[in-house]
PDB file of C-alpha atoms in Angstrom:
ATOM      1  CA  MET A   5     117.029 114.362 107.167  1.00  0.00           C
ATOM      2  CA  LYS A   6     120.309 115.496 105.988  1.00  0.00           C
ATOM      3  CA  HIS A   7     121.309 116.110 102.079  1.00  0.00           C
ATOM      4  CA  ILE A   8     124.005 114.151 101.671  1.00  0.00           C
ATOM      5  CA  ASN A   9     124.506 110.470 102.698  1.00  0.00           C
ATOM      6  CA  VAL A  10     126.391 107.357 102.186  1.00  0.00           C
ATOM      7  CA  ALA A  11     125.120 103.962 101.293  1.00  0.00           C
ATOM      8  CA  ILE A  12     127.562 101.310 103.130  1.00  0.00           C
ATOM      9  CA  PRO A  13     128.000  97.107 102.234  1.00  0.00           C
ATOM     10  CA  THR A  14     126.798  95.063 104.581  1.00  0.00           C
ATOM     11  CA  PRO A  15     129.654  92.893 105.837  1.00  0.00           C
ATOM     12  CA  PHE A  16     129.557  89.236 105.412  1.00  0.00           C
ATOM     13  CA  ASP A  17     132.240  86.487 105.935  1.00  0.00           C
ATOM     14  CA  GLU A  18     133.385  83.834 103.830  1.00  0.00           C
ATOM     15  CA  ASN A  19     130.302  81.641 104.614  1.00  0.00           C
ATOM     16  CA  GLU A  20     127.636  84.611 103.655  1.00  0.00           C
ATOM     17  CA  ASN A  21     127.072  84.902 107.764  1.00  0.00           C
ATOM     18  CA  LEU A  22     126.280  88.714 108.458  1.00  0.00           C
ATOM     19  CA  ARG A  23     129.603  90.186 110.278  1.00  0.00           C
ATOM     20  CA  VAL A  24     127.480  93.078 112.307  1.00  0.00           C
ATOM     21  CA  GLU A  25     130.713  93.631 114.027  1.00  0.00           C
ATOM     22  CA  THR A  26     132.530  95.014 111.127  1.00  0.00           C
ATOM     23  CA  PHE A  27     129.776  97.769 110.859  1.00  0.00           C
ATOM     24  CA  GLU A  28     132.066  99.712 112.946  1.00  0.00           C
ATOM     25  CA  PRO A  29     135.303 100.375 111.131  1.00  0.00           C
ATOM     26  CA  ILE A  30     133.306 101.158 108.286  1.00  0.00           C
ATOM     27  CA  ILE A  31     131.332 103.860 110.183  1.00  0.00           C
ATOM     28  CA  ASP A  32     134.788 105.380 111.854  1.00  0.00           C
ATOM     29  CA  TYR A  33     136.295 105.758 108.696  1.00  0.00           C
ATOM     30  CA  LEU A  34     133.442 107.490 107.213  1.00  0.00           C
ATOM     31  CA  GLN A  35     133.029 109.775 109.761  1.00  0.00           C
ATOM     32  CA  THR A  36     136.763 110.161 109.809  1.00  0.00           C
ATOM     33  CA  ASN A  37     136.611 111.326 106.812  1.00  0.00           C
ATOM     34  CA  GLY A  38     133.207 114.121 107.039  1.00  0.00           C
ATOM     35  CA  VAL A  39     130.524 111.481 106.319  1.00  0.00           C
ATOM     36  CA  ALA A  40     127.593 112.737 108.482  1.00  0.00           C
ATOM     37  CA  SER A  41     125.039 110.167 107.065  1.00  0.00           C
ATOM     38  CA  ILE A  42     125.144 106.711 106.514  1.00  0.00           C
ATOM     39  CA  LEU A  43     122.437 104.364 105.003  1.00  0.00           C
ATOM     40  CA  VAL A  44     122.562 100.940 105.933  1.00  0.00           C
ATOM     41  CA  SER A  45     120.673  97.951 104.248  1.00  0.00           C
ATOM     42  CA  GLY A  46     120.045  99.756 101.108  1.00  0.00           C
ATOM     43  CA  SER A  47     121.086 101.082  97.913  1.00  0.00           C
ATOM     44  CA  THR A  48     124.107  98.761  97.567  1.00  0.00           C
ATOM     45  CA  GLY A  49     121.597  96.143  96.227  1.00  0.00           C
ATOM     46  CA  GLU A  50     122.175  93.094  99.236  1.00  0.00           C
ATOM     47  CA  GLN A  51     118.717  93.897 100.986  1.00  0.00           C
ATOM     48  CA  HIS A  52     116.915  92.053  98.710  1.00  0.00           C
ATOM     49  CA  SER A  53     119.623  89.128  98.803  1.00  0.00           C
ATOM     50  CA  MET A  54     119.043  88.985 102.908  1.00  0.00           C
ATOM     51  CA  SER A  55     116.158  87.803 104.798  1.00  0.00           C
ATOM     52  CA  ILE A  56     113.998  89.879 107.072  1.00  0.00           C
ATOM     53  CA  ASP A  57     115.436  87.949 110.441  1.00  0.00           C
ATOM     54  CA  GLU A  58     119.040  88.858 109.081  1.00  0.00           C
ATOM     55  CA  ARG A  59     117.952  92.626 108.517  1.00  0.00           C
ATOM     56  CA  ILE A  60     116.476  92.627 112.212  1.00  0.00           C
ATOM     57  CA  GLN A  61     119.930  91.488 113.146  1.00  0.00           C
ATOM     58  CA  ILE A  62     121.388  94.396 111.735  1.00  0.00           C
ATOM     59  CA  ILE A  63     118.471  97.033 112.866  1.00  0.00           C
ATOM     60  CA  GLN A  64     119.077  95.318 116.852  1.00  0.00           C
ATOM     61  CA  TYR A  65     123.256  95.445 116.096  1.00  0.00           C
ATOM     62  CA  PHE A  66     122.382  99.330 115.822  1.00  0.00           C
ATOM     63  CA  ASN A  67     120.541  99.512 119.011  1.00  0.00           C
ATOM     64  CA  ARG A  68     122.910  98.462 120.988  1.00  0.00           C
ATOM     65  CA  THR A  69     126.024  99.602 119.694  1.00  0.00           C
ATOM     66  CA  SER A  70     126.087 103.718 119.732  1.00  0.00           C
ATOM     67  CA  PHE A  71     127.375 106.019 116.859  1.00  0.00           C
ATOM     68  CA  ALA A  72     127.689 109.617 118.260  1.00  0.00           C
ATOM     69  CA  ASP A  73     127.404 112.678 115.546  1.00  0.00           C
ATOM     70  CA  VAL A  74     126.042 110.280 112.832  1.00  0.00           C
ATOM     71  CA  GLU A  75     122.597 110.537 111.252  1.00  0.00           C
ATOM     72  CA  LEU A  76     121.726 106.665 110.629  1.00  0.00           C
ATOM     73  CA  LEU A  77     119.246 105.821 107.755  1.00  0.00           C
ATOM     74  CA  PHE A  78     118.111 102.167 107.085  1.00  0.00           C
ATOM     75  CA  GLY A  79     116.600 100.748 104.070  1.00  0.00           C
ATOM     76  CA  VAL A  80     113.413  99.266 103.943  1.00  0.00           C
ATOM     77  CA  ALA A  81     112.126  97.173 100.775  1.00  0.00           C
ATOM     78  CA  ALA A  82     110.393  93.805 101.039  1.00  0.00           C
ATOM     79  CA  THR A  83     108.440  91.930  98.200  1.00  0.00           C
ATOM     80  CA  ARG A  84     105.682  91.136 101.164  1.00  0.00           C
ATOM     81  CA  VAL A  85     103.664  94.170 102.438  1.00  0.00           C
ATOM     82  CA  LYS A  86     104.214  92.004 105.834  1.00  0.00           C
ATOM     83  CA  ASP A  87     107.504  91.515 105.003  1.00  0.00           C
ATOM     84  CA  ALA A  88     108.301  95.402 104.945  1.00  0.00           C
ATOM     85  CA  VAL A  89     105.565  96.573 107.952  1.00  0.00           C
ATOM     86  CA  ARG A  90     107.869  94.176 110.303  1.00  0.00           C
ATOM     87  CA  LEU A  91     110.897  95.877 108.948  1.00  0.00           C
ATOM     88  CA  MET A  92     109.253  99.251 109.465  1.00  0.00           C
ATOM     89  CA  LYS A  93     108.136  98.598 112.849  1.00  0.00           C
ATOM     90  CA  ALA A  94     111.646  97.446 113.741  1.00  0.00           C
ATOM     91  CA  VAL A  95     112.711 100.912 112.530  1.00  0.00           C
ATOM     92  CA  GLU A  96     110.616 102.692 114.303  1.00  0.00           C
ATOM     93  CA  ASP A  97     111.521 101.230 117.325  1.00  0.00           C
ATOM     94  CA  SER A  98     115.221 101.601 116.806  1.00  0.00           C
ATOM     95  CA  ALA A  99     118.252 103.490 117.001  1.00  0.00           C
ATOM     96  CA  PHE A 100     118.113 104.662 113.150  1.00  0.00           C
ATOM     97  CA  ASP A 101     117.151 108.270 112.468  1.00  0.00           C
ATOM     98  CA  GLY A 102     115.176 107.699 109.116  1.00  0.00           C
ATOM     99  CA  VAL A 103     114.305 105.282 106.440  1.00  0.00           C
ATOM    100  CA  PHE A 104     114.744 105.309 102.730  1.00  0.00           C
ATOM    101  CA  LEU A 105     111.965 103.063 101.713  1.00  0.00           C
ATOM    102  CA  GLY A 106     112.569 101.344  98.209  1.00  0.00           C
ATOM    103  CA  PHE A 107     109.823  99.592  96.040  1.00  0.00           C
ATOM    104  CA  PRO A 108     110.443  95.660  95.326  1.00  0.00           C
ATOM    105  CA  PRO A 109     111.858  94.424  92.706  1.00  0.00           C
ATOM    106  CA  TYR A 110     110.261  92.306  89.605  1.00  0.00           C
ATOM    107  CA  ILE A 111     106.715  92.238  90.747  1.00  0.00           C
ATOM    108  CA  ARG A 112     106.062  95.909  88.976  1.00  0.00           C
ATOM    109  CA  PRO A 113     103.187  97.220  90.877  1.00  0.00           C
ATOM    110  CA  THR A 114     100.760  99.880  89.276  1.00  0.00           C
ATOM    111  CA  GLN A 115     100.565 103.153  90.591  1.00  0.00           C
ATOM    112  CA  GLU A 116      97.789 102.292  92.974  1.00  0.00           C
ATOM    113  CA  GLN A 117      99.469  99.380  94.189  1.00  0.00           C
ATOM    114  CA  ALA A 118     102.610 101.258  95.212  1.00  0.00           C
ATOM    115  CA  VAL A 119     100.764 104.154  96.984  1.00  0.00           C
ATOM    116  CA  PHE A 120      98.738 101.469  98.919  1.00  0.00           C
ATOM    117  CA  TYR A 121     102.733 100.027  99.663  1.00  0.00           C
ATOM    118  CA  VAL A 122     103.993 103.428 101.015  1.00  0.00           C
ATOM    119  CA  ASP A 123     100.948 103.891 102.887  1.00  0.00           C
ATOM    120  CA  GLU A 124     100.769 101.051 105.082  1.00  0.00           C
ATOM    121  CA  LEU A 125     104.061 101.686 105.992  1.00  0.00           C
ATOM    122  CA  ALA A 126     104.384 105.290 106.317  1.00  0.00           C
ATOM    123  CA  LYS A 127     101.696 104.085 108.987  1.00  0.00           C
ATOM    124  CA  GLN A 128     104.271 102.485 111.230  1.00  0.00           C
ATOM    125  CA  THR A 129     106.114 105.297 111.687  1.00  0.00           C
ATOM    126  CA  LYS A 130     106.870 108.619 112.737  1.00  0.00           C
ATOM    127  CA  LYS A 131     110.264 109.333 111.397  1.00  0.00           C
ATOM    128  CA  GLU A 132     111.428 110.791 108.446  1.00  0.00           C
ATOM    129  CA  ILE A 133     111.326 108.899 104.829  1.00  0.00           C
ATOM    130  CA  ALA A 134     113.232 109.494 101.698  1.00  0.00           C
ATOM    131  CA  LEU A 135     111.132 106.709  98.957  1.00  0.00           C
ATOM    132  CA  TYR A 136     113.775 105.097  96.563  1.00  0.00           C
ATOM    133  CA  ASN A 137     112.839 105.199  92.864  1.00  0.00           C
ATOM    134  CA  ASN A 138     115.009 102.868  91.219  1.00  0.00           C
ATOM    135  CA  PRO A 139     113.369 101.679  87.873  1.00  0.00           C
ATOM    136  CA  ALA A 140     116.485 100.161  86.098  1.00  0.00           C
ATOM    137  CA  ARG A 141     116.586  97.797  89.011  1.00  0.00           C
ATOM    138  CA  THR A 142     112.982  97.097  90.026  1.00  0.00           C
ATOM    139  CA  GLY A 143     111.400  97.579  86.613  1.00  0.00           C
ATOM    140  CA  PHE A 144     109.113 100.061  88.530  1.00  0.00           C
ATOM    141  CA  ASP A 145     108.712 103.721  87.998  1.00  0.00           C
ATOM    142  CA  LEU A 146     106.573 106.102  90.297  1.00  0.00           C
ATOM    143  CA  ASN A 147     105.064 108.987  88.642  1.00  0.00           C
ATOM    144  CA  PRO A 148     105.154 112.396  90.184  1.00  0.00           C
ATOM    145  CA  GLU A 149     101.594 112.474  90.411  1.00  0.00           C
ATOM    146  CA  ALA A 150     101.748 108.816  92.821  1.00  0.00           C
ATOM    147  CA  LEU A 151     104.297 110.790  94.298  1.00  0.00           C
ATOM    148  CA  LEU A 152     102.063 113.896  95.192  1.00  0.00           C
ATOM    149  CA  GLU A 153      99.658 112.200  96.403  1.00  0.00           C
ATOM    150  CA  LEU A 154     101.799 110.323  98.948  1.00  0.00           C
ATOM    151  CA  THR A 155     103.453 113.634 100.443  1.00  0.00           C
ATOM    152  CA  SER A 156     100.063 115.263 100.578  1.00  0.00           C
ATOM    153  CA  LYS A 157      99.381 112.379 102.894  1.00  0.00           C
ATOM    154  CA  HIS A 158     102.382 111.772 104.862  1.00  0.00           C
ATOM    155  CA  SER A 159     104.425 114.976 105.881  1.00  0.00           C
ATOM    156  CA  HIS A 160     106.939 112.768 107.164  1.00  0.00           C
ATOM    157  CA  ILE A 161     107.917 111.694 103.434  1.00  0.00           C
ATOM    158  CA  VAL A 162     110.758 114.314 103.067  1.00  0.00           C
ATOM    159  CA  GLY A 163     112.454 113.336  99.951  1.00  0.00           C
ATOM    160  CA  LEU A 164     113.026 111.212  96.890  1.00  0.00           C
ATOM    161  CA  LYS A 165     115.916 109.390  96.000  1.00  0.00           C
ATOM    162  CA  GLU A 166     115.233 109.038  92.231  1.00  0.00           C
ATOM    163  CA  GLY A 167     117.453 106.964  89.877  1.00  0.00           C
ATOM    164  CA  GLY A 168     114.737 107.778  86.671  1.00  0.00           C
ATOM    165  CA  ASP A 169     114.298 110.830  85.430  1.00  0.00           C
ATOM    166  CA  VAL A 170     114.775 113.765  87.381  1.00  0.00           C
ATOM    167  CA  GLY A 171     113.110 116.570  85.021  1.00  0.00           C
ATOM    168  CA  ARG A 172     109.834 115.121  85.242  1.00  0.00           C
ATOM    169  CA  TYR A 173     109.924 117.137  88.656  1.00  0.00           C
ATOM    170  CA  GLU A 174     109.947 120.308  87.304  1.00  0.00           C
ATOM    171  CA  ASN A 175     107.118 122.853  87.964  1.00  0.00           C
ATOM    172  CA  LYS A 176     105.529 120.144  90.649  1.00  0.00           C
ATOM    173  CA  HIS A 177     104.820 121.681  94.006  1.00  0.00           C
ATOM    174  CA  LEU A 178     106.705 119.263  95.943  1.00  0.00           C
ATOM    175  CA  PRO A 179     106.745 120.288  99.888  1.00  0.00           C
ATOM    176  CA  LYS A 180     108.956 123.536 100.297  1.00  0.00           C
ATOM    177  CA  HIS A 181     112.069 121.478 102.305  1.00  0.00           C
ATOM    178  CA  PHE A 182     111.731 118.604 100.368  1.00  0.00           C
ATOM    179  CA  ILE A 183     115.145 116.936  99.315  1.00  0.00           C
ATOM    180  CA  MET A 184     115.655 115.140  95.159  1.00  0.00           C
ATOM    181  CA  PHE A 185     118.713 112.492  95.859  1.00  0.00           C
ATOM    182  CA  ALA A 186     120.494 112.070  93.048  1.00  0.00           C
ATOM    183  CA  ALA A 187     120.526 108.213  92.706  1.00  0.00           C
ATOM    184  CA  GLY A 188     124.217 107.324  92.594  1.00  0.00           C
ATOM    185  CA  ASP A 189     127.710 109.654  91.288  1.00  0.00           C
ATOM    186  CA  VAL A 190     127.315 108.966  87.602  1.00  0.00           C
ATOM    187  CA  ASN A 191     126.132 112.117  85.965  1.00  0.00           C
ATOM    188  CA  PHE A 192     126.318 113.561  89.391  1.00  0.00           C
ATOM    189  CA  PRO A 193     126.761 117.323  88.363  1.00  0.00           C
ATOM    190  CA  GLU A 194     124.150 116.824  85.565  1.00  0.00           C
ATOM    191  CA  LYS A 195     121.669 115.492  88.244  1.00  0.00           C
ATOM    192  CA  ILE A 196     122.253 118.715  90.089  1.00  0.00           C
ATOM    193  CA  LYS A 197     121.701 120.698  87.169  1.00  0.00           C
ATOM    194  CA  ASN A 198     118.666 119.047  86.536  1.00  0.00           C
ATOM    195  CA  GLY A 199     116.966 119.941  89.981  1.00  0.00           C
ATOM    196  CA  CYS A 200     118.808 117.328  92.445  1.00  0.00           C
ATOM    197  CA  ASN A 201     118.784 119.095  96.002  1.00  0.00           C
ATOM    198  CA  GLY A 202     120.750 115.627  97.860  1.00  0.00           C
TER     199      GLY A 202
END
């Protein structure tokens, strides 16, 4: 998983139908401007507004469209574990290189429930996973102890996109090549100073 990636918007028409063919010019533009890793269906917020079938339609589009020399990541998050499992299985057999795994909004799981959720999804793939902790948007904040438990169980969890307090991971023994992604570009220099390397 690369240390820098760009989350792209999901294209829709004026009737709120997916326009998957419009992904191509977006990705071509970003590649032309030096972007080498792209996050689809994640981080720009619309993934929780789309149905599971719409997200699978996006995965199927990328399976039949070739994008050379770019890392493709897919955002997976769902309120129901079985829906998230369905997405993860679709990603496992897809053109995507890795997953950004987000926590569901609103339901505010306990740390134990969040660990269970990630455990269930991590079992569905051998692809690299970065977790996405965004407490301001989801109402849930993954604690460092839960993160350490998950990385000890699943060696393919290789990163965390942290929307909360990055400083709390100082002196935590994360895996050697773990990527701590700064969420968003607000206060980006400060986040790098506080320990983000992605």
